[in-house]
Every structure is written in C-alpha cells, then in structure tokens.
XYZ file of C-alpha atoms in Angstrom:
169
model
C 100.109 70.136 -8.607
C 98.669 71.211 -5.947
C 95.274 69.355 -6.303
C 96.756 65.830 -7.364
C 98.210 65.573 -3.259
C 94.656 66.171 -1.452
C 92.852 64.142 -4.064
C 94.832 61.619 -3.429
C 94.624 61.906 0.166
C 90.953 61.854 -0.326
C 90.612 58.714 -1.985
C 92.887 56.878 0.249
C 90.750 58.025 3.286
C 87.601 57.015 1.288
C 88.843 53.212 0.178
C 89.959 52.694 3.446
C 86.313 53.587 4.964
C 84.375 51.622 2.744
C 86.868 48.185 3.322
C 86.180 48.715 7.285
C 83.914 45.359 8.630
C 80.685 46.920 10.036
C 80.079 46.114 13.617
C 76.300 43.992 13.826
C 77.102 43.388 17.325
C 76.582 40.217 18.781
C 74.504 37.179 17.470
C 71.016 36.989 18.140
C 70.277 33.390 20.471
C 67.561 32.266 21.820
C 66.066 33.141 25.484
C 63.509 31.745 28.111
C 62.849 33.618 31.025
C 59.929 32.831 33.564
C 57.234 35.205 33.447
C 54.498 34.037 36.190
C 54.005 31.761 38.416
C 50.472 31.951 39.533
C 48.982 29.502 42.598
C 45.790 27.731 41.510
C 43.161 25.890 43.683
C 43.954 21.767 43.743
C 41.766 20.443 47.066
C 42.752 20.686 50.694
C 45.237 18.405 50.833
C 46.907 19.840 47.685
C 47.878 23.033 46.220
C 48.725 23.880 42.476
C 51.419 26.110 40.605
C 51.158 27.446 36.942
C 54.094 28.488 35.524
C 54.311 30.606 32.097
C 57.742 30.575 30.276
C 58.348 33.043 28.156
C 60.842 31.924 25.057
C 62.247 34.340 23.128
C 63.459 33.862 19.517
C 64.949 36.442 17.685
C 66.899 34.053 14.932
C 65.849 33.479 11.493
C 64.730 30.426 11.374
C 61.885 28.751 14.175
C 62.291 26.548 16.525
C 60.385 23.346 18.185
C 60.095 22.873 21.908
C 60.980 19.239 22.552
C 60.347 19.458 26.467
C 60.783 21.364 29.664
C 62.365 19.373 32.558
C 61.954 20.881 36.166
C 62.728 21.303 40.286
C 60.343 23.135 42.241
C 61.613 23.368 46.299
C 58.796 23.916 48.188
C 60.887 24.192 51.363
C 59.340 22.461 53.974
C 55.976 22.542 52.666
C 56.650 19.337 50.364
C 60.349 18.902 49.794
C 61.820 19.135 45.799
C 58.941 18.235 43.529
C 60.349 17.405 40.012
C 58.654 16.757 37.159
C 58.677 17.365 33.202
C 56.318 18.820 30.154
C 56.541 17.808 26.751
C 55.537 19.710 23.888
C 55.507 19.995 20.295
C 55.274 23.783 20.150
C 56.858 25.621 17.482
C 58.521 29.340 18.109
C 58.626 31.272 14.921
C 61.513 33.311 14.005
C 62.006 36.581 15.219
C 58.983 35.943 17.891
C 58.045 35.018 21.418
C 56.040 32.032 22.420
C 54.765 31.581 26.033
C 54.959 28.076 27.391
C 52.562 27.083 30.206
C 52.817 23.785 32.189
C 51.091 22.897 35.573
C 52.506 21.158 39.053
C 50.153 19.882 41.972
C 52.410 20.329 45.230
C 51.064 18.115 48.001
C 50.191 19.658 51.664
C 51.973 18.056 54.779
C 50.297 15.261 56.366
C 51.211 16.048 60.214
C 48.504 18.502 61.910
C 50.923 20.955 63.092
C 52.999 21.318 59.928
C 49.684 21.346 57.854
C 47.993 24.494 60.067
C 52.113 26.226 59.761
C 51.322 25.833 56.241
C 47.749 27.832 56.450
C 48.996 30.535 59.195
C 51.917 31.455 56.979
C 49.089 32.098 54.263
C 52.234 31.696 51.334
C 54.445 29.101 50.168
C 57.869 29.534 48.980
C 58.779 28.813 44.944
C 62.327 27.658 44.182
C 61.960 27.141 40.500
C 64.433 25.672 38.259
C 64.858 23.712 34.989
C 65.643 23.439 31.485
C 63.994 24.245 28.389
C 65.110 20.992 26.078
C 64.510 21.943 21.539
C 64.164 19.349 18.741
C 67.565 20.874 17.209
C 69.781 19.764 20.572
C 70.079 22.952 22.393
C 69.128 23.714 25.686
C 68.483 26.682 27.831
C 68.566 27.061 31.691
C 66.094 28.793 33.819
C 65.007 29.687 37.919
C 63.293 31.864 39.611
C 62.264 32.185 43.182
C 58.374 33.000 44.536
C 56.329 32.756 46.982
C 52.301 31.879 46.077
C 49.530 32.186 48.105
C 48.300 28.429 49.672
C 44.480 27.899 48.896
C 41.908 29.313 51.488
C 39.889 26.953 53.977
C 36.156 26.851 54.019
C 35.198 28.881 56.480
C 31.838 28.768 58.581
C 30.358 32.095 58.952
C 26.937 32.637 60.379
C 25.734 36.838 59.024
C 22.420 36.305 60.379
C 21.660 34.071 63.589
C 17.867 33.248 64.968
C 16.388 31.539 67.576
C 12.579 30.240 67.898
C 10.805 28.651 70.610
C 8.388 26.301 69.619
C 5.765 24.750 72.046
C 6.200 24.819 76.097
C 9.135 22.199 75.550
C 11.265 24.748 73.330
C-alpha cells in the first residue's frame, strides 16, 4: 500500500516535467554593426572614407541587401555628406557578410580653414544610416571616428651641393 502513494507521486512529478515549454530564449534577428572605417588617399583637395559593415545573420533562411542609405558629419571640415550604396549581395543563413562602400569628403576651399584641416592632422566621423533588404526590413546603424586627413607633399632636400663653375660662378 505503501508503494502505490510514492509511485504515484512519482509519475505525477514526471508528466508534469516533460509537459513544461522549454525556454530557446529569444529569436535570432538580424544585425549590422560598423566594423572600420579606414581614411584612403582621394587628391589634395579631397579626402576619402571606407567604411566596412559587418551584417550579421543568424536566421534560417538568407537574406539580400537591397541598399545602404547614409550621413557622414564631417563637422566643419565639409558639413553632412549623404549619400547611398546599392547592392545585390546575398547573406546566407546563419553567417556574416561584410559590406564595403566608399565616400569622397571634399576639403574646405578658404586657406585658413584648409591649413586647420592639415594642422589638426584628423578629421572627425559622425556616421549614420540604414541598412535597407529585398524582404522590407531595415536596420539602423552609427558610429563616431576620427580618420587621419591625407599627407602633403613635402620638399625635403637629404643631401645639398654647391659647385662653382667658371670665374662667373
């Protein structure tokens, strides 16, 4: 009699285990997330950023990058510079794609502002945008930087010589 109580007991305790929803924590979504932005040479009167995005997809089924729309604030080297990338890249499930696009940033025109530029030796990066897919969605990025400007020729003389030729020299 004794043994039909705790059985019972048992089996209750072991239904009622086995019924109990497993927590899979949250669902997996998509993420972008800027990894670099690296200065590049343009001319004098021009620098360039690169800027890598890094999208994360960790879904089961891929996804197509339809575009990437941006603002970069350059302070008061050139104002807001906006601009947009499209792209047929595809980002296979449970992967990460990196997503590379390229803005020229134009030097000021005034003398002073142009040599503030060149003394400071960096430029701020205010980075901001949004990553647009084929399926609708749409996900929001930033990032602040500051990238070196591009160097100056410089005149350097290592070795300097002087001749006299004739009695006129």
């Amino acid at each position: 009699m004794r043994f039909l109580p705790v059985f019972s007991a048992f089996l209750i305790s072991s239904l009622g285990c086995a019924s109990t929803p497993k927590n899979t924590g949250p669902a997996a979504e998509l993420a972008v997330e800027v990894d670099r932005v690296m200065p590049q040479a343009e001319s004098i009167e021009a620098a360039a950023v690169e800027i890598t995005l890094v999208i994360t997809n960790p879904t089961d089924s891929p996804v197509t990058v339809k575009s990437v729309e941006y603002e970069i604030d350059t302070k008061e080297v050139a104002g807001v510079q906006k601009g947009s990338a499209t792209s047929g890249q595809a980002v296979q499930a449970q992967q990460k794609s990196e997503l590379k696009f390229r803005q020229v940033i134009p030097l000021p025109t005034e003398a002073e502002a142009y040599k503030a530029v060149f003394a400071r030796e960096t430029m701020p990066i205010g980075l901001s945008g949004v990553v647009k897919f084929s399926d609708g969605s749409e996900l929001e990025f930033e990032r602040e930087a500051e990238v070196a400007v591009p160097s100056l020729p410089r005149f350097i003389v290592n070795d300097a010589q002087a001749a006299r030729y004739g009695s006129d020299g």
